[in-house]
Amino acid sequence: MRKRIVAGNWKMNKTFIEAESLLFDIADLLSESRPKDVEVVVCPPALYLELTSDIAQQNDFKSGAQNISHHAQGAYTGELSAEMVKSAGVKYVILGHSERRLYFGETDEVIAQKIDKALKHDMTPIYCCGEVLEEREEERHFQVVSDQINKAVCHLADHEVRDIVIAYEPVWAIGTGKTASPDQAQEMHAYIRSIISAHYGSETGDAISILYGGSCNPGNAAELFQQPDVDGGLIGGASLKAEDFVKIVNSFKK
Ligand code: PEP
């Protein structure tokens, strides 16, 4: 069975004290109730990764980074290498988020290098793909997502691709309150799985977890997660409130 995952992307939010308190609140609520087979991942700002890994380890969740450098090491002021991030106990790393593509000019070629670095250092990349509104309105969304996956993922060997997670995040749904309908999400997730199956065979396609991201909240998560090809969520805004985040984790059918 595919791994079911709920990952919270805190983006650039929370001071140290606030982060610590949110982590303990999440840990407390998870200890009260959670489906046992759902992997919970918390992706704080990099400054809090070590703290997050420590708390996560004691409370049966995982820490994730929001980015890593595509360089291995050296004179790259302000960057964090995969090796450094891994040494803080990190298990997952979000790569190719639309905000990194838009504000930091990340291309799929660079993201492909980051995926390689993450895998080399034994972290699971959560590769984000998705179309902007104009592309959907022009009915180019399948082509856009297919191009993104072909450029950033399809160079991987079969055993490597099984170690990645894909997040479908329609850009028009991120932080906007507009969620993709369960049908829209299912349609794209099935399409993404078909791309992986076409390259690597259906056994590999069936093994890959594909998460939905974009204004997912406690009110809409259950219906999204019931779709056969939706294996969980990448959660932005709602991951900043412990109750909402843990309610989303508990939205999976037990
Ligand atoms: C995200 O940024 O990955 C995201 C899904 O954000 P939000 O849930 O706030 O739309």
PDB file of C-alpha atoms and ligand atoms in Angstrom:
ATOM      1  CA  MET A   1       0.000   0.000   0.000  1.00  0.00           C
ATOM      2  CA  ARG A   2       1.203   3.513  -0.796  1.00  0.00           C
ATOM      3  CA  LYS A   3       2.420   5.677   2.041  1.00  0.00           C
ATOM      4  CA  ARG A   4      -0.168   8.260   3.149  1.00  0.00           C
ATOM      5  CA  ILE A   5       1.430  11.547   4.147  1.00  0.00           C
ATOM      6  CA  VAL A   6       0.382  14.912   5.538  1.00  0.00           C
ATOM      7  CA  ALA A   7       3.167  17.515   5.413  1.00  0.00           C
ATOM      8  CA  GLY A   8       2.961  21.044   6.812  1.00  0.00           C
ATOM      9  CA  ASN A   9       4.851  23.838   5.071  1.00  0.00           C
ATOM     10  CA  TRP A  10       5.266  26.694   7.534  1.00  0.00           C
ATOM     11  CA  LYS A  11       6.965  28.913   4.911  1.00  0.00           C
ATOM     12  CA  MET A  12       8.579  32.043   6.469  1.00  0.00           C
ATOM     13  CA  ASN A  13       6.476  32.164   9.632  1.00  0.00           C
ATOM     14  CA  LYS A  14       6.992  31.886  13.413  1.00  0.00           C
ATOM     15  CA  THR A  15       9.668  33.084  15.807  1.00  0.00           C
ATOM     16  CA  PHE A  16      11.728  30.536  17.714  1.00  0.00           C
ATOM     17  CA  ILE A  17       9.410  30.601  20.753  1.00  0.00           C
ATOM     18  CA  GLU A  18       6.314  30.364  18.573  1.00  0.00           C
ATOM     19  CA  ALA A  19       7.825  27.510  16.586  1.00  0.00           C
ATOM     20  CA  GLU A  20       8.663  25.555  19.728  1.00  0.00           C
ATOM     21  CA  SER A  21       5.189  26.025  21.097  1.00  0.00           C
ATOM     22  CA  LEU A  22       3.533  24.985  17.807  1.00  0.00           C
ATOM     23  CA  LEU A  23       5.704  21.856  17.641  1.00  0.00           C
ATOM     24  CA  PHE A  24       4.721  20.816  21.174  1.00  0.00           C
ATOM     25  CA  ASP A  25       1.047  21.540  20.458  1.00  0.00           C
ATOM     26  CA  ILE A  26       1.203  19.369  17.334  1.00  0.00           C
ATOM     27  CA  ALA A  27       2.946  16.594  19.286  1.00  0.00           C
ATOM     28  CA  ASP A  28       0.312  16.736  22.068  1.00  0.00           C
ATOM     29  CA  LEU A  29      -2.630  16.628  19.687  1.00  0.00           C
ATOM     30  CA  LEU A  30      -1.103  13.804  17.643  1.00  0.00           C
ATOM     31  CA  SER A  31      -0.627  11.786  20.813  1.00  0.00           C
ATOM     32  CA  GLU A  32      -4.383  12.081  21.490  1.00  0.00           C
ATOM     33  CA  SER A  33      -5.530  10.935  18.090  1.00  0.00           C
ATOM     34  CA  ARG A  34      -4.040  10.008  14.755  1.00  0.00           C
ATOM     35  CA  PRO A  35      -4.361   7.268  12.165  1.00  0.00           C
ATOM     36  CA  LYS A  36      -1.308   5.112  12.822  1.00  0.00           C
ATOM     37  CA  ASP A  37      -0.307   4.563   9.214  1.00  0.00           C
ATOM     38  CA  VAL A  38      -0.188   8.242   8.197  1.00  0.00           C
ATOM     39  CA  GLU A  39       3.259   9.824   8.047  1.00  0.00           C
ATOM     40  CA  VAL A  40       3.190  13.348   9.486  1.00  0.00           C
ATOM     41  CA  VAL A  41       5.887  15.765   8.340  1.00  0.00           C
ATOM     42  CA  VAL A  42       6.553  19.282   9.634  1.00  0.00           C
ATOM     43  CA  CYS A  43       8.614  21.641   7.455  1.00  0.00           C
ATOM     44  CA  PRO A  44       9.603  24.716   9.476  1.00  0.00           C
ATOM     45  CA  PRO A  45      12.003  27.501   8.450  1.00  0.00           C
ATOM     46  CA  ALA A  46      15.549  26.066   8.278  1.00  0.00           C
ATOM     47  CA  LEU A  47      16.573  27.768  11.523  1.00  0.00           C
ATOM     48  CA  TYR A  48      14.276  25.436  13.474  1.00  0.00           C
ATOM     49  CA  LEU A  49      15.107  22.171  11.724  1.00  0.00           C
ATOM     50  CA  GLU A  50      17.244  20.693  14.463  1.00  0.00           C
ATOM     51  CA  LEU A  51      14.658  21.544  17.105  1.00  0.00           C
ATOM     52  CA  THR A  52      11.935  20.078  14.905  1.00  0.00           C
ATOM     53  CA  SER A  53      13.903  16.876  14.301  1.00  0.00           C
ATOM     54  CA  ASP A  54      14.458  16.424  18.051  1.00  0.00           C
ATOM     55  CA  ILE A  55      10.790  16.905  18.937  1.00  0.00           C
ATOM     56  CA  ALA A  56       9.674  14.876  15.919  1.00  0.00           C
ATOM     57  CA  GLN A  57      11.852  11.937  16.846  1.00  0.00           C
ATOM     58  CA  GLN A  58      10.291  11.716  20.286  1.00  0.00           C
ATOM     59  CA  ASN A  59       6.758  12.086  18.979  1.00  0.00           C
ATOM     60  CA  ASP A  60       6.516   9.884  15.909  1.00  0.00           C
ATOM     61  CA  PHE A  61       6.522  12.524  13.218  1.00  0.00           C
ATOM     62  CA  LYS A  62       9.211  13.654  10.776  1.00  0.00           C
ATOM     63  CA  SER A  63      10.986  16.908  10.031  1.00  0.00           C
ATOM     64  CA  GLY A  64      11.262  18.337   6.545  1.00  0.00           C
ATOM     65  CA  ALA A  65      13.156  21.243   5.002  1.00  0.00           C
ATOM     66  CA  GLN A  66      11.599  23.776   2.629  1.00  0.00           C
ATOM     67  CA  ASN A  67      14.602  23.908   0.321  1.00  0.00           C
ATOM     68  CA  ILE A  68      18.232  22.888  -0.169  1.00  0.00           C
ATOM     69  CA  SER A  69      20.982  24.154  -2.447  1.00  0.00           C
ATOM     70  CA  HIS A  70      21.665  22.488  -5.782  1.00  0.00           C
ATOM     71  CA  HIS A  71      25.367  22.868  -4.985  1.00  0.00           C
ATOM     72  CA  ALA A  72      27.185  20.308  -2.865  1.00  0.00           C
ATOM     73  CA  GLN A  73      29.251  22.743  -0.759  1.00  0.00           C
ATOM     74  CA  GLY A  74      31.501  25.790  -0.900  1.00  0.00           C
ATOM     75  CA  ALA A  75      31.273  29.538  -1.497  1.00  0.00           C
ATOM     76  CA  TYR A  76      27.509  29.951  -1.813  1.00  0.00           C
ATOM     77  CA  THR A  77      26.661  32.538   0.822  1.00  0.00           C
ATOM     78  CA  GLY A  78      23.316  31.974   2.490  1.00  0.00           C
ATOM     79  CA  GLU A  79      22.773  28.492   1.091  1.00  0.00           C
ATOM     80  CA  LEU A  80      22.306  25.193   2.922  1.00  0.00           C
ATOM     81  CA  SER A  81      23.564  21.966   1.391  1.00  0.00           C
ATOM     82  CA  ALA A  82      21.709  18.661   1.416  1.00  0.00           C
ATOM     83  CA  GLU A  83      24.439  17.198   3.594  1.00  0.00           C
ATOM     84  CA  MET A  84      24.087  19.981   6.175  1.00  0.00           C
ATOM     85  CA  VAL A  85      20.308  19.703   6.272  1.00  0.00           C
ATOM     86  CA  LYS A  86      20.513  15.931   6.589  1.00  0.00           C
ATOM     87  CA  SER A  87      22.886  16.325   9.528  1.00  0.00           C
ATOM     88  CA  ALA A  88      20.100  18.160  11.389  1.00  0.00           C
ATOM     89  CA  GLY A  89      18.062  14.948  11.374  1.00  0.00           C
ATOM     90  CA  VAL A  90      15.857  15.947   8.437  1.00  0.00           C
ATOM     91  CA  LYS A  91      13.945  13.246   6.530  1.00  0.00           C
ATOM     92  CA  TYR A  92      12.031  15.154   3.825  1.00  0.00           C
ATOM     93  CA  VAL A  93      12.634  18.222   1.680  1.00  0.00           C
ATOM     94  CA  ILE A  94      10.092  20.244  -0.295  1.00  0.00           C
ATOM     95  CA  LEU A  95      11.534  21.036  -3.731  1.00  0.00           C
ATOM     96  CA  GLY A  96      10.175  23.074  -6.612  1.00  0.00           C
ATOM     97  CA  HIS A  97       7.520  24.899  -4.614  1.00  0.00           C
ATOM     98  CA  SER A  98       5.805  27.474  -6.833  1.00  0.00           C
ATOM     99  CA  GLU A  99       7.001  30.284  -4.553  1.00  0.00           C
ATOM    100  CA  ARG A 100      10.600  29.210  -5.153  1.00  0.00           C
ATOM    101  CA  ARG A 101       9.940  29.038  -8.884  1.00  0.00           C
ATOM    102  CA  LEU A 102       8.268  32.460  -8.926  1.00  0.00           C
ATOM    103  CA  TYR A 103      10.341  34.526  -6.469  1.00  0.00           C
ATOM    104  CA  PHE A 104      13.728  32.810  -6.771  1.00  0.00           C
ATOM    105  CA  GLY A 105      13.688  31.833 -10.429  1.00  0.00           C
ATOM    106  CA  GLU A 106      14.070  28.105  -9.846  1.00  0.00           C
ATOM    107  CA  THR A 107      13.807  26.095 -13.030  1.00  0.00           C
ATOM    108  CA  ASP A 108      13.090  22.395 -13.356  1.00  0.00           C
ATOM    109  CA  GLU A 109      16.720  21.878 -14.392  1.00  0.00           C
ATOM    110  CA  VAL A 110      17.910  23.300 -11.057  1.00  0.00           C
ATOM    111  CA  ILE A 111      15.182  21.459  -9.171  1.00  0.00           C
ATOM    112  CA  ALA A 112      16.328  18.188 -10.803  1.00  0.00           C
ATOM    113  CA  GLN A 113      19.800  18.787  -9.333  1.00  0.00           C
ATOM    114  CA  LYS A 114      18.280  19.437  -5.917  1.00  0.00           C
ATOM    115  CA  ILE A 115      16.311  16.190  -6.135  1.00  0.00           C
ATOM    116  CA  ASP A 116      19.559  14.343  -6.895  1.00  0.00           C
ATOM    117  CA  LYS A 117      21.269  15.952  -3.895  1.00  0.00           C
ATOM    118  CA  ALA A 118      18.390  15.120  -1.564  1.00  0.00           C
ATOM    119  CA  LEU A 119      18.356  11.469  -2.660  1.00  0.00           C
ATOM    120  CA  LYS A 120      22.127  11.226  -2.353  1.00  0.00           C
ATOM    121  CA  HIS A 121      21.818  12.270   1.270  1.00  0.00           C
ATOM    122  CA  ASP A 122      18.913   9.989   2.020  1.00  0.00           C
ATOM    123  CA  MET A 123      16.155  12.558   2.251  1.00  0.00           C
ATOM    124  CA  THR A 124      12.802  12.166   0.523  1.00  0.00           C
ATOM    125  CA  PRO A 125      12.119  14.980  -1.942  1.00  0.00           C
ATOM    126  CA  ILE A 126       8.546  16.270  -2.064  1.00  0.00           C
ATOM    127  CA  TYR A 127       8.545  17.521  -5.639  1.00  0.00           C
ATOM    128  CA  CYS A 128       5.929  20.228  -6.253  1.00  0.00           C
ATOM    129  CA  CYS A 129       4.328  20.709  -9.643  1.00  0.00           C
ATOM    130  CA  GLY A 130       1.229  22.498 -10.848  1.00  0.00           C
ATOM    131  CA  GLU A 131      -0.157  24.994 -13.303  1.00  0.00           C
ATOM    132  CA  VAL A 132      -1.013  28.688 -12.940  1.00  0.00           C
ATOM    133  CA  LEU A 133      -4.589  29.874 -13.513  1.00  0.00           C
ATOM    134  CA  GLU A 134      -4.003  31.074 -17.061  1.00  0.00           C
ATOM    135  CA  GLU A 135      -2.605  27.668 -18.029  1.00  0.00           C
ATOM    136  CA  ARG A 136      -5.685  25.923 -16.656  1.00  0.00           C
ATOM    137  CA  GLU A 137      -8.029  28.366 -18.358  1.00  0.00           C
ATOM    138  CA  GLU A 138      -6.244  27.693 -21.629  1.00  0.00           C
ATOM    139  CA  GLU A 139      -6.530  23.953 -20.910  1.00  0.00           C
ATOM    140  CA  ARG A 140      -2.774  23.536 -20.904  1.00  0.00           C
ATOM    141  CA  HIS A 141      -2.570  22.187 -17.342  1.00  0.00           C
ATOM    142  CA  PHE A 142      -1.859  18.578 -18.295  1.00  0.00           C
ATOM    143  CA  GLN A 143       0.928  19.620 -20.658  1.00  0.00           C
ATOM    144  CA  VAL A 144       2.468  21.959 -18.059  1.00  0.00           C
ATOM    145  CA  VAL A 145       2.528  19.314 -15.340  1.00  0.00           C
ATOM    146  CA  SER A 146       3.799  16.664 -17.736  1.00  0.00           C
ATOM    147  CA  ASP A 147       6.680  18.962 -18.801  1.00  0.00           C
ATOM    148  CA  GLN A 148       7.558  19.709 -15.174  1.00  0.00           C
ATOM    149  CA  ILE A 149       7.691  16.025 -14.266  1.00  0.00           C
ATOM    150  CA  ASN A 150       9.604  15.058 -17.392  1.00  0.00           C
ATOM    151  CA  LYS A 151      12.274  17.694 -16.735  1.00  0.00           C
ATOM    152  CA  ALA A 152      12.706  17.278 -12.978  1.00  0.00           C
ATOM    153  CA  VAL A 153      11.897  13.640 -12.258  1.00  0.00           C
ATOM    154  CA  CYS A 154      12.186  11.375 -15.283  1.00  0.00           C
ATOM    155  CA  HIS A 155      16.000  11.314 -15.300  1.00  0.00           C
ATOM    156  CA  LEU A 156      15.894   9.249 -12.104  1.00  0.00           C
ATOM    157  CA  ALA A 157      16.528   5.516 -12.032  1.00  0.00           C
ATOM    158  CA  ASP A 158      13.611   3.277 -11.084  1.00  0.00           C
ATOM    159  CA  HIS A 159      14.856   2.660  -7.544  1.00  0.00           C
ATOM    160  CA  GLU A 160      15.319   6.436  -7.064  1.00  0.00           C
ATOM    161  CA  VAL A 161      11.920   7.495  -8.324  1.00  0.00           C
ATOM    162  CA  ARG A 162      10.291   5.177  -5.788  1.00  0.00           C
ATOM    163  CA  ASP A 163      11.957   7.303  -3.086  1.00  0.00           C
ATOM    164  CA  ILE A 164      10.304  10.556  -4.077  1.00  0.00           C
ATOM    165  CA  VAL A 165       6.913  12.040  -3.266  1.00  0.00           C
ATOM    166  CA  ILE A 166       5.082  14.261  -5.746  1.00  0.00           C
ATOM    167  CA  ALA A 167       2.836  17.120  -4.638  1.00  0.00           C
ATOM    168  CA  TYR A 168       0.302  18.453  -7.135  1.00  0.00           C
ATOM    169  CA  GLU A 169      -0.178  22.075  -6.180  1.00  0.00           C
ATOM    170  CA  PRO A 170      -2.240  24.111  -8.640  1.00  0.00           C
ATOM    171  CA  VAL A 171      -0.727  27.565  -8.197  1.00  0.00           C
ATOM    172  CA  TRP A 172      -4.155  29.229  -8.358  1.00  0.00           C
ATOM    173  CA  ALA A 173      -5.134  27.288  -5.230  1.00  0.00           C
ATOM    174  CA  ILE A 174      -2.096  28.127  -3.069  1.00  0.00           C
ATOM    175  CA  GLY A 175      -2.927  30.539  -0.275  1.00  0.00           C
ATOM    176  CA  THR A 176      -5.993  31.770  -2.168  1.00  0.00           C
ATOM    177  CA  GLY A 177      -8.773  29.870  -0.414  1.00  0.00           C
ATOM    178  CA  LYS A 178      -9.714  28.361  -3.805  1.00  0.00           C
ATOM    179  CA  THR A 179      -9.267  24.602  -3.573  1.00  0.00           C
ATOM    180  CA  ALA A 180      -9.212  22.258  -6.541  1.00  0.00           C
ATOM    181  CA  SER A 181     -12.399  20.197  -6.501  1.00  0.00           C
ATOM    182  CA  PRO A 182     -11.923  16.546  -5.520  1.00  0.00           C
ATOM    183  CA  ASP A 183     -12.602  15.641  -9.181  1.00  0.00           C
ATOM    184  CA  GLN A 184      -9.999  18.090 -10.473  1.00  0.00           C
ATOM    185  CA  ALA A 185      -7.443  16.792  -7.980  1.00  0.00           C
ATOM    186  CA  GLN A 186      -8.209  13.142  -8.766  1.00  0.00           C
ATOM    187  CA  GLU A 187      -8.012  13.761 -12.518  1.00  0.00           C
ATOM    188  CA  MET A 188      -4.560  15.342 -12.270  1.00  0.00           C
ATOM    189  CA  HIS A 189      -3.238  12.849  -9.715  1.00  0.00           C
ATOM    190  CA  ALA A 190      -4.273   9.945 -11.949  1.00  0.00           C
ATOM    191  CA  TYR A 191      -2.585  11.685 -14.870  1.00  0.00           C
ATOM    192  CA  ILE A 192       0.654  12.174 -12.874  1.00  0.00           C
ATOM    193  CA  ARG A 193       0.591   8.516 -11.899  1.00  0.00           C
ATOM    194  CA  SER A 194       0.124   7.581 -15.565  1.00  0.00           C
ATOM    195  CA  ILE A 195       3.233   9.603 -16.498  1.00  0.00           C
ATOM    196  CA  ILE A 196       5.300   7.739 -13.903  1.00  0.00           C
ATOM    197  CA  SER A 197       3.812   4.413 -15.019  1.00  0.00           C
ATOM    198  CA  ALA A 198       4.600   5.166 -18.660  1.00  0.00           C
ATOM    199  CA  HIS A 199       8.267   5.791 -17.784  1.00  0.00           C
ATOM    200  CA  TYR A 200       8.843   3.238 -15.074  1.00  0.00           C
ATOM    201  CA  GLY A 201       6.035   0.684 -15.300  1.00  0.00           C
ATOM    202  CA  SER A 202       2.771   0.480 -13.409  1.00  0.00           C
ATOM    203  CA  GLU A 203       4.250  -1.147 -10.317  1.00  0.00           C
ATOM    204  CA  THR A 204       6.393   1.934  -9.755  1.00  0.00           C
ATOM    205  CA  GLY A 205       3.539   4.273 -10.724  1.00  0.00           C
ATOM    206  CA  ASP A 206       1.312   2.572  -8.173  1.00  0.00           C
ATOM    207  CA  ALA A 207       3.968   2.838  -5.460  1.00  0.00           C
ATOM    208  CA  ILE A 208       4.459   6.626  -5.599  1.00  0.00           C
ATOM    209  CA  SER A 209       2.658   8.851  -3.104  1.00  0.00           C
ATOM    210  CA  ILE A 210       1.041  11.902  -4.683  1.00  0.00           C
ATOM    211  CA  LEU A 211      -0.091  14.665  -2.330  1.00  0.00           C
ATOM    212  CA  TYR A 212      -2.529  17.483  -3.022  1.00  0.00           C
ATOM    213  CA  GLY A 213      -1.638  21.035  -1.983  1.00  0.00           C
ATOM    214  CA  GLY A 214      -3.593  24.279  -2.284  1.00  0.00           C
ATOM    215  CA  SER A 215      -5.908  25.708   0.384  1.00  0.00           C
ATOM    216  CA  CYS A 216      -6.451  22.299   1.933  1.00  0.00           C
ATOM    217  CA  ASN A 217      -8.152  22.704   5.312  1.00  0.00           C
ATOM    218  CA  PRO A 218     -10.071  20.681   7.926  1.00  0.00           C
ATOM    219  CA  GLY A 219     -13.300  21.287   5.991  1.00  0.00           C
ATOM    220  CA  ASN A 220     -12.196  19.912   2.617  1.00  0.00           C
ATOM    221  CA  ALA A 221      -9.399  17.452   3.440  1.00  0.00           C
ATOM    222  CA  ALA A 222     -11.569  14.347   3.957  1.00  0.00           C
ATOM    223  CA  GLU A 223     -13.194  14.570   0.535  1.00  0.00           C
ATOM    224  CA  LEU A 224      -9.859  15.195  -1.179  1.00  0.00           C
ATOM    225  CA  PHE A 225      -8.153  12.337   0.665  1.00  0.00           C
ATOM    226  CA  GLN A 226     -10.947   9.938  -0.318  1.00  0.00           C
ATOM    227  CA  GLN A 227      -9.949  10.193  -3.964  1.00  0.00           C
ATOM    228  CA  PRO A 228      -8.189   7.017  -5.067  1.00  0.00           C
ATOM    229  CA  ASP A 229      -5.028   8.739  -6.311  1.00  0.00           C
ATOM    230  CA  VAL A 230      -4.751  11.361  -3.563  1.00  0.00           C
ATOM    231  CA  ASP A 231      -2.360  10.009  -0.941  1.00  0.00           C
ATOM    232  CA  GLY A 232      -2.387  12.982   1.407  1.00  0.00           C
ATOM    233  CA  GLY A 233      -1.696  16.686   1.471  1.00  0.00           C
ATOM    234  CA  LEU A 234       0.934  19.393   1.518  1.00  0.00           C
ATOM    235  CA  ILE A 235      -0.560  21.995   3.800  1.00  0.00           C
ATOM    236  CA  GLY A 236       0.465  25.659   3.970  1.00  0.00           C
ATOM    237  CA  GLY A 237      -1.701  28.112   5.947  1.00  0.00           C
ATOM    238  CA  ALA A 238      -3.606  25.460   7.889  1.00  0.00           C
ATOM    239  CA  SER A 239      -0.356  23.908   9.154  1.00  0.00           C
ATOM    240  CA  LEU A 240       0.319  27.009  11.260  1.00  0.00           C
ATOM    241  CA  LYS A 241      -2.494  26.105  13.647  1.00  0.00           C
ATOM    242  CA  ALA A 242      -1.931  22.851  15.523  1.00  0.00           C
ATOM    243  CA  GLU A 243      -5.663  21.999  15.785  1.00  0.00           C
ATOM    244  CA  ASP A 244      -6.288  22.517  12.078  1.00  0.00           C
ATOM    245  CA  PHE A 245      -3.184  20.606  11.053  1.00  0.00           C
ATOM    246  CA  VAL A 246      -3.958  17.617  13.241  1.00  0.00           C
ATOM    247  CA  LYS A 247      -7.615  17.664  12.132  1.00  0.00           C
ATOM    248  CA  ILE A 248      -6.333  17.370   8.561  1.00  0.00           C
ATOM    249  CA  VAL A 249      -4.149  14.403   9.599  1.00  0.00           C
ATOM    250  CA  ASN A 250      -7.257  12.828  11.102  1.00  0.00           C
ATOM    251  CA  SER A 251      -9.280  13.400   7.928  1.00  0.00           C
ATOM    252  CA  PHE A 252      -8.080  10.100   6.513  1.00  0.00           C
ATOM    253  CA  LYS A 253     -10.541   7.270   6.817  1.00  0.00           C
ATOM    254  CA  LYS A 254      -9.339   5.215   9.762  1.00  0.00           C
TER     255      LYS A 254
HETATM  256  C1  PEP B   1       1.688  25.420  -0.025  1.00  0.00           C
HETATM  257  O1  PEP B   1       2.221  26.511  -0.011  1.00  0.00           O
HETATM  258  O2  PEP B   1       2.331  24.383  -0.261  1.00  0.00           O
HETATM  259  C2  PEP B   1       0.246  25.377   0.241  1.00  0.00           C
HETATM  260  C3  PEP B   1      -0.408  24.292  -0.082  1.00  0.00           C
HETATM  261  O3  PEP B   1      -0.290  26.496   0.799  1.00  0.00           O
HETATM  262  P1  PEP B   1      -1.814  26.701   1.268  1.00  0.00           P
HETATM  263  O4  PEP B   1      -2.259  25.437   1.953  1.00  0.00           O
HETATM  264  O5  PEP B   1      -1.779  27.863   2.205  1.00  0.00           O
HETATM  265  O6  PEP B   1      -2.614  26.967   0.040  1.00  0.00           O
END
